[in-house]
XYZ file of N, CA, C and O in Angstrom:
580
model
N 118.184 77.203 123.613
C 117.351 78.256 123.101
C 116.356 77.721 122.071
O 115.222 78.130 122.038
N 116.754 76.800 121.240
C 115.894 76.275 120.188
C 114.686 75.535 120.737
O 113.665 75.465 120.093
N 114.796 74.949 121.906
C 113.656 74.190 122.409
C 112.451 75.083 122.670
O 111.342 74.632 122.761
N 112.679 76.405 122.799
C 111.580 77.336 123.009
C 111.030 77.863 121.698
O 110.015 78.511 121.663
N 111.695 77.570 120.597
C 111.272 78.073 119.299
C 109.908 77.522 118.897
O 109.033 78.266 118.498
N 109.717 76.241 119.012
C 108.464 75.652 118.540
C 107.255 76.123 119.345
O 106.249 76.486 118.750
N 107.309 76.178 120.681
C 106.149 76.737 121.390
C 105.902 78.191 121.020
O 104.766 78.615 120.865
N 106.984 78.980 120.838
C 106.829 80.371 120.430
C 106.217 80.469 119.049
O 105.385 81.324 118.772
N 106.627 79.568 118.155
C 106.057 79.543 116.809
C 104.580 79.210 116.865
O 103.794 79.770 116.110
N 104.218 78.299 117.745
C 102.814 77.943 117.883
C 102.006 79.151 118.350
O 100.913 79.411 117.840
N 102.557 79.907 119.287
C 101.856 81.101 119.764
C 101.678 82.109 118.635
O 100.617 82.712 118.490
N 102.723 82.274 117.803
C 102.606 83.194 116.676
C 101.582 82.696 115.665
O 100.821 83.478 115.105
N 101.561 81.404 115.434
C 100.590 80.823 114.514
C 99.177 81.113 114.990
O 98.324 81.529 114.220
N 98.940 80.914 116.273
C 97.608 81.162 116.811
C 97.243 82.633 116.714
O 96.096 82.981 116.460
N 98.232 83.505 116.885
C 97.973 84.937 116.781
C 97.640 85.345 115.354
O 96.958 86.333 115.122
N 98.136 84.569 114.368
C 97.920 84.891 112.959
C 96.656 84.278 112.394
O 96.375 84.432 111.212
N 95.906 83.534 113.187
C 94.716 82.863 112.659
C 93.739 83.888 112.103
O 93.599 84.990 112.613
N 93.081 83.495 111.043
C 92.163 84.410 110.380
C 90.904 84.636 111.214
O 90.456 83.764 111.937
N 90.378 85.833 111.083
C 89.127 86.193 111.741
C 88.243 86.857 110.699
O 88.738 87.471 109.760
N 86.934 86.769 110.851
C 86.059 87.418 109.878
C 86.332 88.910 109.834
O 86.602 89.525 110.858
N 86.263 89.493 108.656
C 86.567 90.896 108.468
C 85.608 91.525 107.491
O 84.978 90.845 106.702
N 85.570 92.824 107.502
C 84.803 93.587 106.535
C 85.773 94.180 105.523
O 86.899 94.505 105.845
N 85.317 94.318 104.299
C 86.127 94.974 103.284
C 86.054 96.476 103.508
O 85.211 96.954 104.275
N 86.914 97.235 102.833
C 86.854 98.687 102.988
C 85.501 99.270 102.588
O 85.134 100.343 103.040
N 84.751 98.557 101.772
C 83.444 99.067 101.353
C 82.321 98.620 102.277
O 81.170 98.945 102.047
N 82.646 97.845 103.322
C 81.651 97.427 104.288
C 81.109 96.040 104.056
O 80.441 95.492 104.902
N 81.369 95.447 102.912
C 80.910 94.095 102.624
C 81.931 93.074 103.106
O 82.884 93.417 103.797
N 81.741 91.813 102.745
C 82.695 90.788 103.162
C 84.061 91.043 102.541
O 84.177 91.559 101.442
N 85.111 90.687 103.277
C 86.481 90.850 102.788
C 86.694 89.983 101.557
O 86.031 88.971 101.383
N 87.629 90.372 100.690
C 87.923 89.524 99.531
C 88.631 88.260 100.001
O 89.839 88.126 99.937
N 87.835 87.339 100.492
C 88.347 86.130 101.140
C 89.216 85.282 100.228
O 90.086 84.575 100.708
N 88.983 85.336 98.937
C 89.794 84.498 98.056
C 91.273 84.840 98.197
O 92.101 83.947 98.349
N 91.618 86.112 98.169
C 93.019 86.520 98.284
C 93.519 86.329 99.707
O 94.573 85.740 99.931
N 92.784 86.828 100.651
C 93.184 86.754 102.056
C 93.314 85.301 102.511
O 94.304 84.913 103.136
N 92.327 84.494 102.184
C 92.346 83.090 102.605
C 93.520 82.355 101.977
O 94.167 81.537 102.641
N 93.817 82.638 100.724
C 94.951 81.975 100.062
C 96.265 82.336 100.749
O 97.124 81.473 100.960
N 96.421 83.593 101.112
C 97.643 84.025 101.804
C 97.749 83.334 103.158
O 98.808 82.802 103.520
N 96.676 83.301 103.899
C 96.719 82.685 105.226
C 96.900 81.173 105.138
O 97.584 80.570 105.982
N 96.359 80.538 104.120
C 96.596 79.104 103.922
C 98.061 78.842 103.586
O 98.642 77.874 104.066
N 98.635 79.705 102.763
C 100.057 79.557 102.426
C 100.901 79.724 103.694
O 101.852 78.975 103.925
N 100.552 80.694 104.520
C 101.248 80.888 105.796
C 101.174 79.620 106.637
O 102.171 79.166 107.193
N 99.991 79.033 106.734
C 99.817 77.822 107.537
C 100.677 76.675 106.992
O 101.278 75.920 107.770
N 100.751 76.549 105.680
C 101.580 75.501 105.082
C 103.058 75.734 105.389
O 103.803 74.781 105.684
N 103.486 76.976 105.342
C 104.885 77.287 105.665
C 105.177 77.029 107.137
O 106.271 76.568 107.481
N 104.219 77.317 107.992
C 104.406 77.040 109.427
C 104.613 75.546 109.645
O 105.438 75.137 110.457
N 103.885 74.730 108.912
C 104.044 73.282 109.038
C 105.445 72.859 108.600
O 106.029 71.931 109.172
N 106.003 73.532 107.623
C 107.345 73.201 107.142
C 108.440 73.749 108.047
O 109.584 73.303 107.983
N 108.112 74.716 108.880
C 109.103 75.311 109.778
C 109.705 74.254 110.696
O 110.903 74.276 110.974
N 108.913 73.327 111.149
C 109.415 72.254 111.999
C 110.486 71.442 111.264
O 111.483 71.036 111.855
N 110.293 71.219 109.977
C 111.286 70.513 109.183
C 112.610 71.261 109.131
O 113.683 70.653 109.195
N 112.540 72.585 109.036
C 113.767 73.387 109.047
C 114.510 73.222 110.365
O 115.729 73.047 110.392
N 113.770 73.281 111.454
C 114.381 73.146 112.783
C 115.001 71.759 112.930
O 116.132 71.623 113.419
N 114.296 70.730 112.508
C 114.822 69.362 112.611
C 116.094 69.195 111.776
O 117.054 68.546 112.221
N 116.118 69.759 110.581
C 117.303 69.668 109.735
C 118.476 70.427 110.347
O 119.627 70.008 110.237
N 118.189 71.553 111.002
C 119.261 72.288 111.687
C 119.870 71.434 112.788
O 121.099 71.353 112.915
N 119.026 70.807 113.577
C 119.520 69.957 114.658
C 120.333 68.793 114.109
O 121.396 68.455 114.649
N 119.862 68.200 113.036
C 120.581 67.086 112.417
C 121.949 67.540 111.902
O 122.961 66.876 112.103
N 121.991 68.705 111.251
C 123.252 69.227 110.710
C 124.232 69.569 111.824
O 125.436 69.296 111.717
N 123.727 70.169 112.896
C 124.594 70.477 114.042
C 125.166 69.198 114.627
O 126.345 69.138 114.985
N 124.329 68.188 114.733
C 124.792 66.902 115.258
C 125.869 66.288 114.380
O 126.856 65.751 114.880
N 125.701 66.379 113.072
C 126.702 65.844 112.156
C 128.022 66.588 112.301
O 129.093 65.976 112.274
N 127.952 67.907 112.444
C 129.181 68.689 112.634
C 129.867 68.323 113.944
O 131.094 68.184 113.991
N 129.091 68.160 115.006
C 129.674 67.782 116.298
C 130.322 66.412 116.212
O 131.403 66.193 116.753
N 129.661 65.477 115.550
C 130.224 64.136 115.387
C 131.516 64.192 114.589
O 132.510 63.566 114.952
N 131.516 64.965 113.545
C 132.713 65.120 112.718
C 133.849 65.708 113.541
O 134.990 65.241 113.474
N 133.548 66.709 114.353
C 134.583 67.337 115.179
C 135.089 66.396 116.269
O 136.278 66.369 116.580
N 134.206 65.599 116.834
C 134.569 64.707 117.931
C 135.340 63.481 117.441
O 136.281 63.023 118.065
N 134.926 62.944 116.287
C 135.470 61.677 115.817
C 136.697 61.799 114.927
O 137.281 60.792 114.543
N 137.070 62.998 114.564
C 138.193 63.159 113.648
C 139.136 64.243 114.147
O 138.855 64.958 115.095
N 140.236 64.351 113.473
C 141.223 65.374 113.817
C 140.651 66.762 113.527
O 139.763 66.901 112.689
N 141.169 67.804 114.187
C 140.644 69.166 113.983
C 140.660 69.618 112.524
O 139.788 70.372 112.106
N 141.619 69.143 111.742
C 141.659 69.576 110.342
C 140.460 69.053 109.540
O 140.145 69.566 108.479
N 139.771 68.064 110.078
C 138.597 67.529 109.383
C 137.503 68.582 109.258
O 136.696 68.530 108.329
N 137.470 69.540 110.158
C 136.445 70.585 110.098
C 136.683 71.556 108.943
O 135.842 72.385 108.650
N 137.837 71.437 108.303
C 138.119 72.267 107.127
C 137.861 71.495 105.831
O 137.996 72.035 104.750
N 137.501 70.265 105.937
C 137.233 69.439 104.755
C 135.950 69.883 104.064
O 135.086 70.525 104.676
N 135.808 69.490 102.799
C 134.594 69.871 102.053
C 133.298 69.438 102.749
O 132.311 70.174 102.719
N 133.292 68.282 103.369
C 132.077 67.819 104.052
C 131.661 68.787 105.161
O 130.487 69.144 105.294
N 132.627 69.232 105.956
C 132.324 70.166 107.046
C 131.895 71.517 106.488
O 130.949 72.131 107.006
N 132.557 71.979 105.441
C 132.168 73.261 104.827
C 130.748 73.169 104.271
O 129.951 74.097 104.414
N 130.423 72.042 103.658
C 129.081 71.835 103.108
C 128.038 71.847 104.230
O 126.976 72.458 104.101
N 128.345 71.204 105.353
C 127.415 71.197 106.483
C 127.215 72.599 107.046
O 126.095 72.983 107.398
N 128.287 73.380 107.134
C 128.152 74.748 107.649
C 127.325 75.612 106.698
O 126.501 76.421 107.139
N 127.531 75.458 105.379
C 126.714 76.198 104.407
C 125.244 75.786 104.522
O 124.352 76.631 104.502
N 125.028 74.492 104.644
C 123.665 73.983 104.796
C 123.011 74.574 106.040
O 121.880 75.065 105.994
N 123.716 74.552 107.127
C 123.194 75.085 108.381
C 122.871 76.572 108.238
O 121.830 77.043 108.710
N 123.731 77.308 107.564
C 123.473 78.730 107.331
C 122.217 78.948 106.511
O 121.420 79.848 106.805
N 122.004 78.134 105.482
C 120.802 78.258 104.664
C 119.542 77.921 105.440
O 118.515 78.588 105.297
N 119.620 76.891 106.274
C 118.466 76.516 107.104
C 118.132 77.621 108.094
O 116.966 77.970 108.288
N 119.166 78.176 108.723
C 118.933 79.278 109.674
C 118.337 80.497 108.978
O 117.433 81.148 109.511
N 118.859 80.822 107.796
C 118.354 81.990 107.062
C 116.876 81.815 106.718
O 116.090 82.762 106.844
N 116.490 80.618 106.297
C 115.091 80.369 105.967
C 114.206 80.490 107.206
O 113.126 81.096 107.158
N 114.671 79.932 108.307
C 113.897 80.028 109.549
C 113.777 81.481 109.993
O 112.696 81.953 110.356
N 114.883 82.204 109.971
C 114.862 83.608 110.401
C 113.960 84.455 109.506
O 113.262 85.347 109.996
N 113.969 84.182 108.209
C 113.105 84.932 107.294
C 111.636 84.701 107.633
O 110.832 85.640 107.638
N 111.273 83.460 107.927
C 109.887 83.159 108.298
C 109.525 83.836 109.610
O 108.440 84.420 109.737
N 110.418 83.762 110.579
C 110.139 84.395 111.873
C 110.013 85.917 111.716
O 109.139 86.530 112.334
N 110.840 86.507 110.883
C 110.765 87.952 110.647
C 109.422 88.313 110.021
O 108.768 89.270 110.445
N 108.996 87.536 109.020
C 107.710 87.816 108.388
C 106.595 87.751 109.427
O 105.733 88.623 109.482
N 106.626 86.721 110.269
C 105.562 86.561 111.268
C 105.565 87.703 112.275
O 104.504 88.191 112.664
N 106.742 88.139 112.700
C 106.811 89.230 113.681
C 106.351 90.551 113.076
O 105.808 91.404 113.778
N 106.565 90.739 111.778
C 106.203 92.004 111.137
C 104.776 92.006 110.598
O 104.240 93.068 110.301
N 104.174 90.830 110.490
C 102.832 90.735 109.922
C 101.828 91.454 110.805
O 101.842 91.331 112.030
N 100.949 92.210 110.171
C 99.869 92.882 110.888
C 98.702 93.021 109.932
O 98.869 93.462 108.796
N 97.540 92.613 110.379
C 96.339 92.741 109.548
C 96.170 94.208 109.163
O 96.412 95.104 109.967
N 95.730 94.459 107.940
C 95.548 95.848 107.511
C 94.350 96.495 108.199
O 93.400 95.824 108.569
N 94.442 97.788 108.356
C 93.340 98.571 108.909
C 92.382 98.878 107.762
O 92.602 99.796 106.982
N 91.337 98.084 107.662
C 90.430 98.194 106.524
C 89.685 99.535 106.475
O 89.255 99.952 105.409
N 89.579 100.197 107.597
C 88.868 101.478 107.617
C 89.673 102.562 106.895
O 89.104 103.552 106.439
N 90.971 102.373 106.787
C 91.824 103.405 106.188
C 92.293 103.061 104.779
O 93.023 103.836 104.184
N 91.883 101.925 104.265
C 92.353 101.500 102.948
C 91.224 101.494 101.930
O 90.084 101.163 102.250
N 91.582 101.828 100.701
C 90.629 101.645 99.614
C 90.622 100.158 99.274
O 91.516 99.408 99.695
N 89.659 99.742 98.506
C 89.591 98.334 98.100
C 90.856 97.948 97.331
O 91.396 96.853 97.516
N 91.345 98.858 96.490
C 92.560 98.587 95.718
C 93.773 98.437 96.647
O 94.596 97.527 96.469
N 93.897 99.315 97.633
C 95.008 99.214 98.592
C 94.934 97.917 99.385
O 95.952 97.296 99.673
N 93.728 97.527 99.710
C 93.528 96.283 100.458
C 93.991 95.084 99.638
O 94.712 94.217 100.122
N 93.593 95.041 98.376
C 94.032 93.965 97.490
C 95.552 94.000 97.310
O 96.205 92.961 97.273
N 96.118 95.210 97.171
C 97.574 95.344 97.028
C 98.297 94.801 98.263
O 99.349 94.182 98.140
N 97.731 95.050 99.445
C 98.336 94.539 100.671
C 98.452 93.023 100.597
O 99.507 92.451 100.850
N 97.344 92.353 100.222
C 97.353 90.897 100.180
C 98.232 90.369 99.051
O 98.879 89.328 99.192
N 98.307 91.090 97.953
C 99.191 90.677 96.859
C 100.652 90.746 97.308
O 101.447 89.848 96.994
N 100.998 91.773 98.046
C 102.367 91.902 98.566
C 102.674 90.786 99.556
O 103.748 90.184 99.506
N 101.733 90.506 100.442
C 101.934 89.422 101.403
C 102.097 88.085 100.692
O 102.935 87.262 101.061
N 101.297 87.866 99.647
C 101.387 86.618 98.886
C 102.765 86.482 98.239
O 103.368 85.400 98.258
N 103.285 87.562 97.680
C 104.610 87.517 97.049
C 105.696 87.246 98.093
O 106.616 86.475 97.844
N 105.592 87.871 99.250
C 106.570 87.623 100.309
C 106.548 86.152 100.744
O 107.606 85.549 100.968
N 105.377 85.578 100.843
C 105.278 84.169 101.225
C 105.808 83.250 100.128
O 106.416 82.221 100.426
N 105.607 83.627 98.868
C 106.184 82.817 97.781
C 107.717 82.843 97.863
O 108.364 81.815 97.658
N 108.284 83.999 98.170
C 109.740 84.097 98.317
C 110.212 83.252 99.506
O 111.237 82.559 99.416
N 109.474 83.299 100.601
C 109.806 82.468 101.765
C 109.703 80.991 101.420
O 110.546 80.188 101.842
N 108.692 80.633 100.664
C 108.501 79.248 100.243
C 109.706 78.776 99.430
O 110.228 77.678 99.644
N 110.164 79.610 98.494
C 111.340 79.246 97.686
C 112.570 79.078 98.567
O 113.329 78.122 98.412
N 112.762 79.985 99.511
C 113.912 79.918 100.408
C 113.873 78.644 101.255
O 114.875 77.942 101.390
N 112.708 78.327 101.798
C 112.559 77.106 102.599
C 112.795 75.866 101.737
O 113.477 74.939 102.160
N 112.236 75.866 100.546
C 112.392 74.711 99.651
C 113.853 74.489 99.304
O 114.342 73.347 99.323
N 114.564 75.557 98.995
C 115.985 75.438 98.668
C 116.766 74.877 99.854
O 117.608 73.991 99.688
N 116.488 75.378 101.042
C 117.206 74.918 102.233
C 116.901 73.448 102.518
O 117.814 72.661 102.804
N 115.641 73.068 102.433
C 115.269 71.682 102.707
C 115.774 70.734 101.614
O 116.202 69.611 101.908
N 115.756 71.185 100.369
C 116.305 70.357 99.280
C 117.805 70.145 99.478
O 118.319 69.047 99.248
N 118.507 71.181 99.891
C 119.947 71.065 100.162
C 120.188 70.074 101.279
O 121.120 69.267 101.222
N 119.350 70.105 102.306
C 119.502 69.182 103.437
C 119.309 67.743 102.970
O 120.063 66.857 103.379
N 118.321 67.505 102.108
C 118.100 66.154 101.599
C 119.281 65.690 100.753
O 119.653 64.527 100.786
N 119.872 66.590 100.002
C 121.021 66.268 99.160
C 122.231 65.888 100.016
O 122.944 64.928 99.711
N 122.446 66.620 101.105
C 123.589 66.347 101.977
C 123.418 65.030 102.700
O 124.374 64.291 102.900
N 122.180 64.730 103.093
C 121.924 63.454 103.760
C 122.192 62.363 102.797
O 122.665 61.413 102.782
């Protein structure tokens, strides 16, 4: 199932690419906020591959541990640490995928300029939270390695 994740992620990335827009007042969109959010999204997408690679590495380590040792070895601290790590990596990936599936450009015709800015501020905060989650998961993976 995971081998289809990266092509699907690429399709979502392409669907999220920025397009020129008008602001609610008819002028150019506040590109500074919008562009920063979309750049942050692009940076997180680049890190998503790292999450997937770390998941595969952790799964491989667990399989090796299970294959090369007695069954009780899977209850050892090393195995518990790998399972926690894997859970954190999966949670970070799922959070990013959820954000991407729920993301939808705002309908500028129905928003005031303030609502439009609030939309992008909310998106920026959500991406900062995703960034922290990804960073924690990847830092944990580096520590375990």
